[in-house]
GROMACS .gro file of C-alpha atoms in nm:
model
   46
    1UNK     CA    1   0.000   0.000   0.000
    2UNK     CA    2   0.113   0.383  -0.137
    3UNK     CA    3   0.185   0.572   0.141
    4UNK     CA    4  -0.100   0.903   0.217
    5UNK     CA    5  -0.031   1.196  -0.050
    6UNK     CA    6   0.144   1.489   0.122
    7UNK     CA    7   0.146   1.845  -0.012
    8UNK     CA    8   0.386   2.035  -0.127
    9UNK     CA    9   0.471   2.351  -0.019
   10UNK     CA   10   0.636   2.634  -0.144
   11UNK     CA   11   0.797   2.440  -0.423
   12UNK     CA   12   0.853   2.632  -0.768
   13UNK     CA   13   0.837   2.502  -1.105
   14UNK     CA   14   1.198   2.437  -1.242
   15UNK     CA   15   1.144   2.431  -1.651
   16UNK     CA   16   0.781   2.444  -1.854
   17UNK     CA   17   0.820   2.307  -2.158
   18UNK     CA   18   0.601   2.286  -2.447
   19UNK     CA   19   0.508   1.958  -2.602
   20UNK     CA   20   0.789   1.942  -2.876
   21UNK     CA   21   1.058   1.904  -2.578
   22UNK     CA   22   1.200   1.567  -2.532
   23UNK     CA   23   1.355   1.420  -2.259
   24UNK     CA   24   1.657   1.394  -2.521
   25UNK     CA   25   1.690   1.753  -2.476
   26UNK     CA   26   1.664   1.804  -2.150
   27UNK     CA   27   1.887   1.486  -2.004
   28UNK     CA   28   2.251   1.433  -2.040
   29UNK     CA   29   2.405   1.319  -2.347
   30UNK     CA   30   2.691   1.026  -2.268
   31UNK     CA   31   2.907   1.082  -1.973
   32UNK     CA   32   3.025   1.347  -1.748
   33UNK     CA   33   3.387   1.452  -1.757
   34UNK     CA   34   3.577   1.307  -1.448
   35UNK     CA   35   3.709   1.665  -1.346
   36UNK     CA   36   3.428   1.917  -1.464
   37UNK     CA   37   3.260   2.140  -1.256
   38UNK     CA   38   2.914   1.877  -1.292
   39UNK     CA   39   3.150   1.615  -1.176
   40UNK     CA   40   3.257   1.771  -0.877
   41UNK     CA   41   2.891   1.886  -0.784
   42UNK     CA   42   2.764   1.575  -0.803
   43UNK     CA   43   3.061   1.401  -0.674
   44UNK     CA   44   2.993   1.645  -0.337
   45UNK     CA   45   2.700   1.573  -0.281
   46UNK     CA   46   2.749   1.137  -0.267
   0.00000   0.00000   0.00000
């Protein structure tokens, strides 16, 4: 059994994109560069 729905507060929409957007344009295309600032962020953060 789902857990009860709880609401979200405050939140803000990130991106609204029409219909002809793909998630091919929005995702990453092949890998992330060992040493680039992306890297690093994510590498951070665990």
């Amino acid at each position: 059994e789902l857990p009860p729905f709880v609401a979200i507060n405050g939140a803000r929409v990130l991106l609204n994109l029409g219909d002809s957007v793909t998630t091919d344009h929005i995702s990453p295309a092949g890998s992330i560069a060992r040493n680039s600032p992306a890297a690093r962020y994510l590498a951070s953060r665990g």
